[in-house]
mmCIF file of C-alpha atoms in Angstrom:
data_model
loop_
_atom_site.group_PDB
_atom_site.id
_atom_site.type_symbol
_atom_site.label_atom_id
_atom_site.label_comp_id
_atom_site.label_asym_id
_atom_site.label_seq_id
_atom_site.Cartn_x
_atom_site.Cartn_y
_atom_site.Cartn_z
ATOM 1 C CA MET A 1307 0.000 0.000 0.000
ATOM 2 C CA TYR A 1308 2.780 2.405 0.886
ATOM 3 C CA ASN A 1309 4.757 1.532 -2.234
ATOM 4 C CA ASP A 1310 1.736 2.115 -4.476
ATOM 5 C CA LEU A 1311 1.155 5.557 -2.951
ATOM 6 C CA THR A 1312 4.794 6.492 -3.423
ATOM 7 C CA THR A 1313 4.724 5.361 -7.038
ATOM 8 C CA ARG A 1314 1.552 7.386 -7.688
ATOM 9 C CA THR A 1315 3.114 10.457 -6.077
ATOM 10 C CA VAL A 1316 6.243 10.138 -8.236
ATOM 11 C CA ILE A 1317 4.111 9.730 -11.376
ATOM 12 C CA VAL A 1318 1.998 12.800 -10.523
ATOM 13 C CA MET A 1319 5.078 14.874 -9.763
ATOM 14 C CA THR A 1320 6.724 13.752 -13.030
ATOM 15 C CA LEU A 1321 3.597 14.633 -15.006
ATOM 16 C CA ASN A 1322 3.361 18.013 -13.286
ATOM 17 C CA SER A 1323 7.044 18.698 -14.013
ATOM 18 C CA SER A 1324 6.550 17.735 -17.653
ATOM 19 C CA ILE A 1325 3.501 19.981 -17.963
ATOM 20 C CA MET A 1326 5.302 22.870 -16.269
ATOM 21 C CA MET A 1327 8.336 22.393 -18.532
ATOM 22 C CA LYS A 1328 6.158 22.469 -21.653
ATOM 23 C CA TYR A 1329 4.393 25.566 -20.321
ATOM 24 C CA PHE A 1330 7.653 27.438 -19.737
ATOM 25 C CA LEU A 1331 9.043 26.348 -23.105
ATOM 26 C CA ARG A 1332 5.872 27.466 -24.841
ATOM 27 C CA LYS A 1333 5.928 30.780 -22.989
ATOM 28 C CA SER A 1334 9.599 31.400 -23.888
ATOM 29 C CA GLN A 1335 8.854 30.640 -27.548
ATOM 30 C CA ILE A 1336 5.960 33.093 -27.556
ATOM 31 C CA THR A 1337 8.159 35.724 -25.872
ATOM 32 C CA PHE A 1338 10.943 35.119 -28.430
ATOM 33 C CA TYR A 1339 8.640 35.502 -31.447
ATOM 34 C CA CYS A 1340 6.936 38.558 -29.950
ATOM 35 C CA ASN A 1341 10.288 40.235 -29.363
ATOM 36 C CA ARG A 1342 11.434 39.347 -32.889
ATOM 37 C CA TYR A 1343 8.217 40.759 -34.342
ATOM 38 C CA LEU A 1344 8.561 43.977 -32.345
ATOM 39 C CA TYR A 1345 12.220 44.317 -33.379
ATOM 40 C CA GLY A 1346 11.364 43.766 -37.051
ATOM 41 C CA LYS A 1347 8.471 46.219 -36.845
ATOM 42 C CA SER A 1348 10.726 48.826 -35.280
ATOM 43 C CA ALA A 1349 13.407 48.272 -37.930
ATOM 44 C CA LEU A 1350 10.846 48.714 -40.705
ATOM 45 C CA GLU A 1351 9.368 51.848 -39.155
ATOM 46 C CA ASN A 1352 12.763 53.445 -38.593
ATOM 47 C CA GLY A 1353 14.465 52.138 -41.757
ATOM 48 C CA PRO A 1354 14.359 53.376 -45.367
ATOM 49 C CA ASP A 1355 11.022 53.546 -47.142
ATOM 50 C CA PHE A 1356 10.249 52.656 -50.780
ATOM 51 C CA GLU A 1357 10.932 56.217 -51.942
ATOM 52 C CA HIS A 1358 14.442 55.943 -50.547
ATOM 53 C CA PHE A 1359 15.236 53.090 -52.938
ATOM 54 C CA LEU A 1360 13.639 54.889 -55.863
ATOM 55 C CA ASN A 1361 15.570 58.091 -55.288
ATOM 56 C CA SER A 1362 18.855 56.814 -53.894
ATOM 57 C CA ASN A 1363 22.053 57.404 -55.826
ATOM 58 C CA LYS A 1364 23.881 54.084 -55.537
ATOM 59 C CA SER A 1365 27.264 55.548 -56.380
ATOM 60 C CA ASN A 1366 27.123 58.423 -53.882
ATOM 61 C CA ASP A 1367 25.619 56.270 -51.150
ATOM 62 C CA TYR A 1368 28.221 53.535 -51.471
ATOM 63 C CA THR A 1369 30.889 53.808 -48.750
ATOM 64 C CA GLY A 1370 32.911 50.700 -49.584
ATOM 65 C CA ASN A 1371 36.459 50.776 -50.884
ATOM 66 C CA LEU A 1372 36.681 51.151 -54.677
ATOM 67 C CA VAL A 1373 40.468 51.106 -55.095
ATOM 68 C CA LEU A 1374 42.538 48.002 -54.309
ATOM 69 C CA SER A 1375 45.113 48.636 -51.583
ATOM 70 C CA LYS A 1376 48.353 46.678 -51.111
ATOM 71 C CA ASP A 1377 47.026 44.627 -48.200
ATOM 72 C CA GLN A 1378 43.736 43.689 -49.923
ATOM 73 C CA GLN A 1379 43.148 40.418 -51.773
ATOM 74 C CA ARG A 1380 40.231 41.737 -53.853
ATOM 75 C CA LEU A 1381 37.555 44.410 -53.855
ATOM 76 C CA ARG A 1382 33.922 43.894 -52.964
ATOM 77 C CA ILE A 1383 31.592 44.349 -55.954
ATOM 78 C CA PRO A 1384 29.608 47.611 -55.635
ATOM 79 C CA PRO A 1385 25.805 47.591 -56.082
ATOM 80 C CA TRP A 1386 25.761 49.200 -59.539
ATOM 81 C CA LEU A 1387 27.531 46.132 -60.993
ATOM 82 C CA LYS A 1388 24.961 43.587 -59.843
ATOM 83 C CA THR A 1389 22.567 42.345 -62.534
ATOM 84 C CA GLN A 1390 19.431 40.230 -62.746
ATOM 85 C CA ILE A 1391 19.472 36.508 -63.589
ATOM 86 C CA PRO A 1392 18.928 36.207 -67.373
ATOM 87 C CA MET A 1393 15.565 34.833 -68.483
ATOM 88 C CA GLY A 1394 12.865 35.470 -71.067
ATOM 89 C CA GLU A 1395 11.279 33.906 -74.128
ATOM 90 C CA ASN A 1396 13.859 35.028 -76.678
ATOM 91 C CA PHE A 1397 16.712 34.237 -74.287
ATOM 92 C CA SER A 1398 15.476 30.648 -73.908
ATOM 93 C CA LYS A 1399 15.003 30.247 -77.657
ATOM 94 C CA LEU A 1400 18.503 31.453 -78.508
ATOM 95 C CA LYS A 1401 20.052 29.331 -75.772
ATOM 96 C CA LYS A 1402 18.367 26.150 -77.067
ATOM 97 C CA THR A 1403 19.371 26.793 -80.685
ATOM 98 C CA ILE A 1404 22.978 27.555 -79.758
ATOM 99 C CA SER A 1405 23.226 24.369 -77.707
ATOM 100 C CA LYS A 1406 21.531 22.240 -80.387
ATOM 101 C CA LEU A 1407 23.854 23.394 -83.195
ATOM 102 C CA ASN A 1408 26.953 23.280 -80.971
ATOM 103 C CA LEU A 1409 27.686 26.983 -81.487
ATOM 104 C CA ASN A 1410 29.827 29.111 -79.168
ATOM 105 C CA THR A 1411 28.946 32.581 -77.950
ATOM 106 C CA VAL A 1412 31.272 35.091 -76.357
ATOM 107 C CA CYS A 1413 28.269 36.053 -74.210
ATOM 108 C CA VAL A 1414 28.609 32.724 -72.387
ATOM 109 C CA GLU A 1415 32.356 32.075 -72.746
ATOM 110 C CA ALA A 1416 33.314 35.541 -71.466
ATOM 111 C CA LYS A 1417 30.614 35.503 -68.747
ATOM 112 C CA CYS A 1418 29.024 38.735 -69.962
ATOM 113 C CA PRO A 1419 26.666 40.374 -67.414
ATOM 114 C CA ASN A 1420 24.386 41.758 -70.163
ATOM 115 C CA ILE A 1421 23.430 38.430 -71.733
ATOM 116 C CA GLY A 1422 19.765 38.621 -70.674
ATOM 117 C CA GLU A 1423 19.328 42.202 -71.877
ATOM 118 C CA CYS A 1424 21.027 41.551 -75.214
ATOM 119 C CA TRP A 1425 19.325 38.267 -76.080
ATOM 120 C CA ASN A 1426 15.860 39.379 -75.006
ATOM 121 C CA GLY A 1427 16.051 42.951 -76.318
ATOM 122 C CA GLY A 1428 15.188 46.012 -74.264
ATOM 123 C CA ASP A 1429 12.398 48.554 -74.576
ATOM 124 C CA ASP A 1430 13.165 48.971 -78.288
ATOM 125 C CA ARG A 1431 13.015 45.150 -78.687
ATOM 126 C CA ILE A 1432 16.224 45.051 -80.719
ATOM 127 C CA SER A 1433 17.732 41.693 -79.794
ATOM 128 C CA THR A 1434 21.400 40.964 -80.364
ATOM 129 C CA ALA A 1435 23.733 38.034 -79.905
ATOM 130 C CA THR A 1436 27.477 37.525 -80.258
ATOM 131 C CA ILE A 1437 28.601 34.281 -81.890
ATOM 132 C CA MET A 1438 32.181 33.096 -81.414
ATOM 133 C CA LEU A 1439 33.678 31.328 -84.435
ATOM 134 C CA LEU A 1440 36.637 28.963 -84.914
ATOM 135 C CA GLY A 1441 36.041 26.970 -81.735
ATOM 136 C CA ASP A 1442 36.263 27.832 -78.053
ATOM 137 C CA GLU A 1443 40.052 27.615 -77.599
ATOM 138 C CA CYS A 1444 42.289 30.612 -78.248
ATOM 139 C CA THR A 1445 45.995 30.576 -79.119
ATOM 140 C CA ARG A 1446 46.533 33.747 -77.075
ATOM 141 C CA GLY A 1447 46.748 34.034 -73.303
ATOM 142 C CA CYS A 1448 45.480 37.483 -72.361
ATOM 143 C CA ARG A 1449 45.362 37.928 -68.594
ATOM 144 C CA PHE A 1450 41.851 39.400 -68.519
ATOM 145 C CA CYS A 1451 40.035 36.860 -70.705
ATOM 146 C CA SER A 1452 38.170 33.746 -69.538
ATOM 147 C CA VAL A 1453 38.170 31.986 -72.930
ATOM 148 C CA LYS A 1454 40.162 28.736 -72.857
ATOM 149 C CA THR A 1455 43.744 28.802 -74.172
ATOM 150 C CA SER A 1456 45.560 26.207 -76.272
ATOM 151 C CA ARG A 1457 48.749 26.236 -78.348
ATOM 152 C CA LYS A 1458 47.149 23.942 -80.895
ATOM 153 C CA PRO A 1459 43.331 24.032 -80.833
ATOM 154 C CA ALA A 1460 41.164 21.581 -82.755
ATOM 155 C CA PRO A 1461 40.826 22.246 -86.506
ATOM 156 C CA PRO A 1462 37.938 24.564 -87.455
ATOM 157 C CA ASP A 1463 34.609 22.887 -88.222
ATOM 158 C CA PRO A 1464 34.153 23.217 -92.018
ATOM 159 C CA ASN A 1465 30.367 23.223 -91.561
ATOM 160 C CA GLU A 1466 30.418 26.041 -88.997
ATOM 161 C CA PRO A 1467 29.932 28.959 -91.444
ATOM 162 C CA GLU A 1468 26.807 27.397 -92.977
ATOM 163 C CA ASN A 1469 25.386 26.145 -89.654
ATOM 164 C CA THR A 1470 25.997 29.505 -88.003
ATOM 165 C CA ALA A 1471 24.298 31.387 -90.831
ATOM 166 C CA LYS A 1472 21.330 29.003 -90.757
ATOM 167 C CA ALA A 1473 20.871 29.466 -86.998
ATOM 168 C CA ILE A 1474 21.289 33.239 -87.057
ATOM 169 C CA CYS A 1475 18.832 33.731 -89.903
ATOM 170 C CA SER A 1476 16.194 31.721 -88.011
ATOM 171 C CA TRP A 1477 16.368 33.989 -84.950
ATOM 172 C CA ASP A 1478 14.252 37.048 -84.327
ATOM 173 C CA ILE A 1479 17.208 39.439 -84.182
ATOM 174 C CA ASP A 1480 18.108 42.638 -86.020
ATOM 175 C CA TYR A 1481 21.833 42.780 -85.373
ATOM 176 C CA ILE A 1482 24.424 40.039 -85.051
ATOM 177 C CA VAL A 1483 27.989 40.295 -83.784
ATOM 178 C CA LEU A 1484 30.474 37.703 -84.982
ATOM 179 C CA THR A 1485 33.737 37.322 -83.143
ATOM 180 C CA SER A 1486 36.373 34.639 -82.946
ATOM 181 C CA VAL A 1487 39.208 33.283 -80.902
ATOM 182 C CA ASP A 1488 42.739 34.040 -82.135
ATOM 183 C CA ARG A 1489 44.019 31.289 -84.412
ATOM 184 C CA ASP A 1490 47.724 31.953 -84.842
ATOM 185 C CA ASP A 1491 48.081 28.270 -85.775
ATOM 186 C CA LEU A 1492 46.251 28.726 -89.107
ATOM 187 C CA SER A 1493 47.909 30.062 -92.251
ATOM 188 C CA ASP A 1494 45.308 32.816 -92.738
ATOM 189 C CA GLN A 1495 44.550 33.007 -88.985
ATOM 190 C CA GLY A 1496 40.928 32.068 -89.690
ATOM 191 C CA SER A 1497 40.060 35.161 -91.737
ATOM 192 C CA SER A 1498 38.585 33.221 -94.683
ATOM 193 C CA HIS A 1499 36.449 31.148 -92.304
ATOM 194 C CA ILE A 1500 35.022 34.327 -90.748
ATOM 195 C CA ALA A 1501 34.458 35.962 -94.148
ATOM 196 C CA GLN A 1502 32.663 32.867 -95.420
ATOM 197 C CA THR A 1503 30.292 32.986 -92.427
ATOM 198 C CA ILE A 1504 29.452 36.640 -93.136
ATOM 199 C CA SER A 1505 28.808 35.870 -96.818
ATOM 200 C CA PHE A 1506 26.442 32.994 -95.935
ATOM 201 C CA ILE A 1507 24.474 35.260 -93.570
ATOM 202 C CA LYS A 1508 24.191 38.108 -96.071
ATOM 203 C CA ARG A 1509 23.097 35.692 -98.802
ATOM 204 C CA GLN A 1510 20.221 34.347 -96.683
ATOM 205 C CA LYS A 1511 19.230 37.554 -94.883
ATOM 206 C CA PRO A 1512 20.600 40.664 -96.657
ATOM 207 C CA ASN A 1513 18.940 43.153 -94.271
ATOM 208 C CA LEU A 1514 20.447 41.655 -91.131
ATOM 209 C CA LEU A 1515 23.197 43.970 -89.889
ATOM 210 C CA VAL A 1516 26.491 42.189 -89.250
ATOM 211 C CA GLU A 1517 29.278 43.417 -87.000
ATOM 212 C CA CYS A 1518 32.546 41.481 -86.893
ATOM 213 C CA LEU A 1519 34.825 41.773 -83.872
ATOM 214 C CA THR A 1520 38.129 40.473 -85.197
ATOM 215 C CA PRO A 1521 41.504 39.458 -83.769
ATOM 216 C CA ASP A 1522 44.538 41.574 -84.674
ATOM 217 C CA PHE A 1523 45.745 38.925 -87.180
ATOM 218 C CA ARG A 1524 49.292 39.812 -86.019
ATOM 219 C CA GLY A 1525 48.917 42.921 -88.174
ATOM 220 C CA ASP A 1526 48.464 40.970 -91.448
ATOM 221 C CA LYS A 1527 46.699 43.405 -93.802
ATOM 222 C CA LYS A 1528 45.553 40.628 -96.154
ATOM 223 C CA CYS A 1529 43.495 39.087 -93.357
ATOM 224 C CA VAL A 1530 41.920 42.474 -92.548
ATOM 225 C CA GLU A 1531 41.125 42.976 -96.243
ATOM 226 C CA THR A 1532 39.460 39.542 -96.450
ATOM 227 C CA ILE A 1533 37.041 40.523 -93.672
ATOM 228 C CA VAL A 1534 36.341 44.037 -94.979
ATOM 229 C CA LYS A 1535 35.441 42.694 -98.441
ATOM 230 C CA SER A 1536 32.989 40.121 -97.059
ATOM 231 C CA ASN A 1537 30.096 42.636 -97.091
ATOM 232 C CA LEU A 1538 29.933 43.241 -93.330
ATOM 233 C CA ASP A 1539 28.418 46.430 -91.872
ATOM 234 C CA VAL A 1540 30.678 47.172 -88.893
ATOM 235 C CA TYR A 1541 34.359 46.302 -88.432
ATOM 236 C CA ALA A 1542 35.338 46.070 -84.763
ATOM 237 C CA HIS A 1543 38.650 45.342 -83.098
ATOM 238 C CA ASN A 1544 39.374 46.018 -79.442
ATOM 239 C CA VAL A 1545 42.488 47.816 -78.186
ATOM 240 C CA GLU A 1546 41.344 46.582 -74.734
ATOM 241 C CA THR A 1547 43.306 48.964 -72.480
ATOM 242 C CA VAL A 1548 45.457 52.100 -72.442
ATOM 243 C CA LYS A 1549 48.839 52.036 -74.177
ATOM 244 C CA GLU A 1550 50.771 51.965 -70.897
ATOM 245 C CA LEU A 1551 49.140 48.702 -69.712
ATOM 246 C CA GLN A 1552 49.176 46.695 -72.956
ATOM 247 C CA THR A 1553 52.054 44.347 -72.033
ATOM 248 C CA HIS A 1554 50.623 43.774 -68.547
ATOM 249 C CA VAL A 1555 47.084 42.997 -69.711
ATOM 250 C CA ARG A 1556 47.310 41.448 -73.184
ATOM 251 C CA ASP A 1557 49.196 38.541 -74.742
ATOM 252 C CA HIS A 1558 52.802 39.381 -75.714
ATOM 253 C CA ARG A 1559 51.885 39.112 -79.420
ATOM 254 C CA ALA A 1560 49.396 41.983 -79.129
ATOM 255 C CA ASN A 1561 50.133 45.686 -78.756
ATOM 256 C CA PHE A 1562 48.447 49.065 -79.067
ATOM 257 C CA ASP A 1563 49.975 50.197 -82.371
ATOM 258 C CA GLN A 1564 49.267 46.861 -84.059
ATOM 259 C CA SER A 1565 45.617 47.053 -83.023
ATOM 260 C CA LEU A 1566 45.340 50.657 -84.149
ATOM 261 C CA ASN A 1567 46.829 49.729 -87.545
ATOM 262 C CA VAL A 1568 44.164 47.055 -88.008
ATOM 263 C CA LEU A 1569 41.459 49.707 -87.595
ATOM 264 C CA ILE A 1570 43.335 52.170 -89.803
ATOM 265 C CA HIS A 1571 43.675 49.624 -92.625
ATOM 266 C CA ALA A 1572 39.985 48.675 -92.448
ATOM 267 C CA LYS A 1573 39.103 52.346 -93.089
ATOM 268 C CA GLU A 1574 41.649 52.607 -95.894
ATOM 269 C CA ILE A 1575 40.015 49.717 -97.749
ATOM 270 C CA ASN A 1576 36.484 51.051 -97.228
ATOM 271 C CA PRO A 1577 36.240 54.661 -95.947
ATOM 272 C CA ASN A 1578 32.447 54.290 -95.513
ATOM 273 C CA LEU A 1579 32.767 51.284 -93.230
ATOM 274 C CA ILE A 1580 31.847 51.920 -89.588
ATOM 275 C CA THR A 1581 34.704 50.976 -87.266
ATOM 276 C CA LYS A 1582 34.487 50.322 -83.559
ATOM 277 C CA THR A 1583 36.746 49.556 -80.598
ATOM 278 C CA SER A 1584 36.549 49.071 -76.850
ATOM 279 C CA LEU A 1585 38.413 49.899 -73.632
ATOM 280 C CA MET A 1586 38.221 48.252 -70.215
ATOM 281 C CA LEU A 1587 38.608 50.420 -67.124
ATOM 282 C CA GLY A 1588 39.665 49.438 -63.626
ATOM 283 C CA LEU A 1589 43.014 47.829 -64.467
ATOM 284 C CA GLY A 1590 45.116 50.564 -62.883
ATOM 285 C CA GLU A 1591 44.991 53.209 -65.605
ATOM 286 C CA THR A 1592 44.712 56.935 -64.899
ATOM 287 C CA ASN A 1593 41.965 59.205 -66.196
ATOM 288 C CA GLU A 1594 44.441 61.126 -68.357
ATOM 289 C CA GLN A 1595 45.770 57.890 -69.871
ATOM 290 C CA VAL A 1596 42.214 56.933 -70.837
ATOM 291 C CA ARG A 1597 41.582 60.322 -72.459
ATOM 292 C CA GLU A 1598 44.875 60.220 -74.359
ATOM 293 C CA THR A 1599 44.068 56.717 -75.614
ATOM 294 C CA MET A 1600 40.650 57.918 -76.743
ATOM 295 C CA ARG A 1601 42.266 60.834 -78.598
ATOM 296 C CA GLN A 1602 44.654 58.530 -80.447
ATOM 297 C CA ILE A 1603 41.884 56.106 -81.384
ATOM 298 C CA ARG A 1604 39.841 58.938 -82.848
ATOM 299 C CA THR A 1605 42.541 61.060 -84.502
ATOM 300 C CA ARG A 1606 44.919 58.363 -85.767
ATOM 301 C CA ALA A 1607 42.465 55.610 -86.730
ATOM 302 C CA ASN A 1608 39.310 57.695 -87.344
ATOM 303 C CA VAL A 1609 37.262 55.138 -85.389
ATOM 304 C CA ASP A 1610 33.515 55.890 -85.347
ATOM 305 C CA CYS A 1611 32.258 54.097 -82.241
ATOM 306 C CA LEU A 1612 33.787 53.470 -78.831
ATOM 307 C CA THR A 1613 32.619 51.439 -75.847
ATOM 308 C CA LEU A 1614 33.959 51.853 -72.306
ATOM 309 C CA GLY A 1615 33.195 49.354 -69.560
ATOM 310 C CA GLN A 1616 34.317 48.100 -66.166
ATOM 311 C CA TYR A 1617 36.811 45.221 -66.116
ATOM 312 C CA MET A 1618 35.507 42.294 -64.049
ATOM 313 C CA GLN A 1619 37.836 39.526 -62.879
ATOM 314 C CA PRO A 1620 36.376 36.314 -64.391
ATOM 315 C CA THR A 1621 38.268 33.883 -62.113
ATOM 316 C CA ARG A 1622 40.927 34.024 -59.387
ATOM 317 C CA ARG A 1623 43.577 33.125 -61.993
ATOM 318 C CA HIS A 1624 43.017 36.367 -63.906
ATOM 319 C CA LEU A 1625 44.074 39.948 -63.272
ATOM 320 C CA LYS A 1626 42.576 41.510 -60.172
ATOM 321 C CA VAL A 1627 40.327 44.540 -60.410
ATOM 322 C CA LYS A 1628 42.438 47.500 -59.322
ATOM 323 C CA GLU A 1629 39.502 49.913 -59.170
ATOM 324 C CA TYR A 1630 35.725 49.953 -59.528
ATOM 325 C CA VAL A 1631 35.086 53.105 -61.523
ATOM 326 C CA ARG A 1632 32.040 55.123 -60.473
ATOM 327 C CA PRO A 1633 29.206 55.590 -63.003
ATOM 328 C CA GLU A 1634 29.779 59.366 -62.942
ATOM 329 C CA ILE A 1635 33.293 58.893 -64.368
ATOM 330 C CA PHE A 1636 31.883 56.823 -67.220
ATOM 331 C CA GLU A 1637 29.403 59.618 -67.949
ATOM 332 C CA GLU A 1638 32.221 62.168 -68.061
ATOM 333 C CA LEU A 1639 34.215 59.982 -70.465
ATOM 334 C CA GLN A 1640 31.168 59.553 -72.689
ATOM 335 C CA ALA A 1641 30.768 63.328 -72.939
ATOM 336 C CA TYR A 1642 34.486 63.697 -73.662
ATOM 337 C CA GLY A 1643 34.379 61.050 -76.381
ATOM 338 C CA GLU A 1644 31.459 62.733 -78.102
ATOM 339 C CA SER A 1645 33.250 66.088 -77.898
ATOM 340 C CA ILE A 1646 36.286 64.797 -79.824
ATOM 341 C CA GLY A 1647 34.238 63.424 -82.692
ATOM 342 C CA PHE A 1648 33.117 59.852 -82.035
ATOM 343 C CA LEU A 1649 29.753 59.173 -83.685
ATOM 344 C CA TYR A 1650 28.749 57.166 -80.641
ATOM 345 C CA VAL A 1651 30.212 56.382 -77.221
ATOM 346 C CA ALA A 1652 28.616 53.696 -75.037
ATOM 347 C CA SER A 1653 30.132 54.220 -71.596
ATOM 348 C CA GLY A 1654 29.044 52.591 -68.348
ATOM 349 C CA PRO A 1655 30.087 50.008 -65.742
ATOM 350 C CA LEU A 1656 28.206 47.152 -67.426
ATOM 351 C CA VAL A 1657 28.927 48.156 -71.032
ATOM 352 C CA ARG A 1658 30.820 45.565 -73.071
ATOM 353 C CA SER A 1659 32.275 45.729 -76.593
ATOM 354 C CA SER A 1660 29.118 44.198 -78.087
ATOM 355 C CA TYR A 1661 26.688 46.075 -75.865
ATOM 356 C CA ARG A 1662 23.239 46.334 -77.417
ATOM 357 C CA ALA A 1663 22.800 50.063 -76.764
ATOM 358 C CA GLY A 1664 25.721 50.739 -79.077
ATOM 359 C CA GLU A 1665 24.291 48.371 -81.655
ATOM 360 C CA TYR A 1666 20.969 50.201 -81.574
ATOM 361 C CA PHE A 1667 22.682 53.468 -82.389
ATOM 362 C CA ILE A 1668 24.885 51.877 -85.055
ATOM 363 C CA LYS A 1669 21.763 50.413 -86.649
ATOM 364 C CA ASN A 1670 20.314 53.904 -86.965
ATOM 365 C CA ILE A 1671 23.581 55.191 -88.485
ATOM 366 C CA LEU A 1672 23.553 52.420 -91.060
ATOM 367 C CA LYS A 1673 19.881 52.865 -91.903
ATOM 368 C CA THR A 1674 20.369 56.617 -92.369
ATOM 369 C CA ARG A 1675 23.330 56.016 -94.681
ATOM 370 C CA GLN A 1676 21.353 53.490 -96.699
ATOM 371 C CA GLN A 1677 18.481 55.961 -97.130
ATOM 372 C CA HIS A 1678 20.905 58.682 -98.280
ATOM 373 C CA ASN A 1679 22.504 56.307 -100.784
ATOM 374 C CA GLN A 1680 19.105 55.252 -102.120
ATOM 375 C CA ALA A 1681 18.015 58.889 -102.442
ATOM 376 C CA ALA A 1682 21.255 59.781 -104.248
ATOM 377 C CA THR A 1683 20.816 56.849 -106.632
ATOM 378 C CA ALA A 1684 17.198 57.789 -107.353
ATOM 379 C CA ALA A 1685 18.201 61.414 -108.061
ATOM 380 C CA VAL A 1686 20.715 60.252 -110.667
#
């Protein structure tokens, strides 16, 4: 009898303890969530409102370090360089076709941040894409570029020009950019392969505007002439960086004067051809070096269009970003470029050499020239 009573007492006390423990745990949980709610509510009430985000100037508000110091491994990416994940109907269509036909794009290979905007088209709905010819392995080893490097890449696909033209002409695009890896291993450095691709495109879709972003062909004028005479609309070749940083940034076989001579010779063959080049900023150049480079590009080579964009380190093996240039500096350089005679300057942190805003303007230049030529012909 005594043992039974003791057992019952222990059971009751255990049950009461368990109930009390659950009660206190429940109460502490409620207190925790109430405090978290009140803290969040206070943070929302005292924090920035929607108008703050609409009206804030990201560049002026940013307090992070924009210039790499000696004791820093790398810089933190500022907010104006962050982009949305690419998606959209036209983006998906182009991606499927490119994968199906085993084509390469510099948009993907070079990890371009504007791929969604270019492939989908913006408010004007002018969609653009940049196809990379002659494989995905380059014989050069530039320290800024994420394209794979090989001393002896695979032979070019003989069907690539026709397949590329067939794919491009099936897309809903107004402007195509063709580029290629450097092929120093080929006798003509791939120039005939590129020219053949352009000819196939123009044969199937004459009104499609074609820009070709070429290698420097080691300065071989015959290669430049082959491309110019292929009926393209825009001849582009990038000088990449200011003269002072060429050996640090580019492959040892490339240099500023050689690149400038490529653009000069393209104009000599066809003075009416639109020429274009590009500069990356943030590699350690000074503002005056950039302006002097722009002056030489315009005065010596008579280049029509220039793009200026922020260099972004593609992997840890590549050159570090020395500086994230503020958007206001890009705006100042755009105004300067226009003041010294460039027909168009696309300048901004996310601008790349094949940036669609530049292509939109170039399209208008070409259309205007075509209308003038047609009017002149009709008058005769």
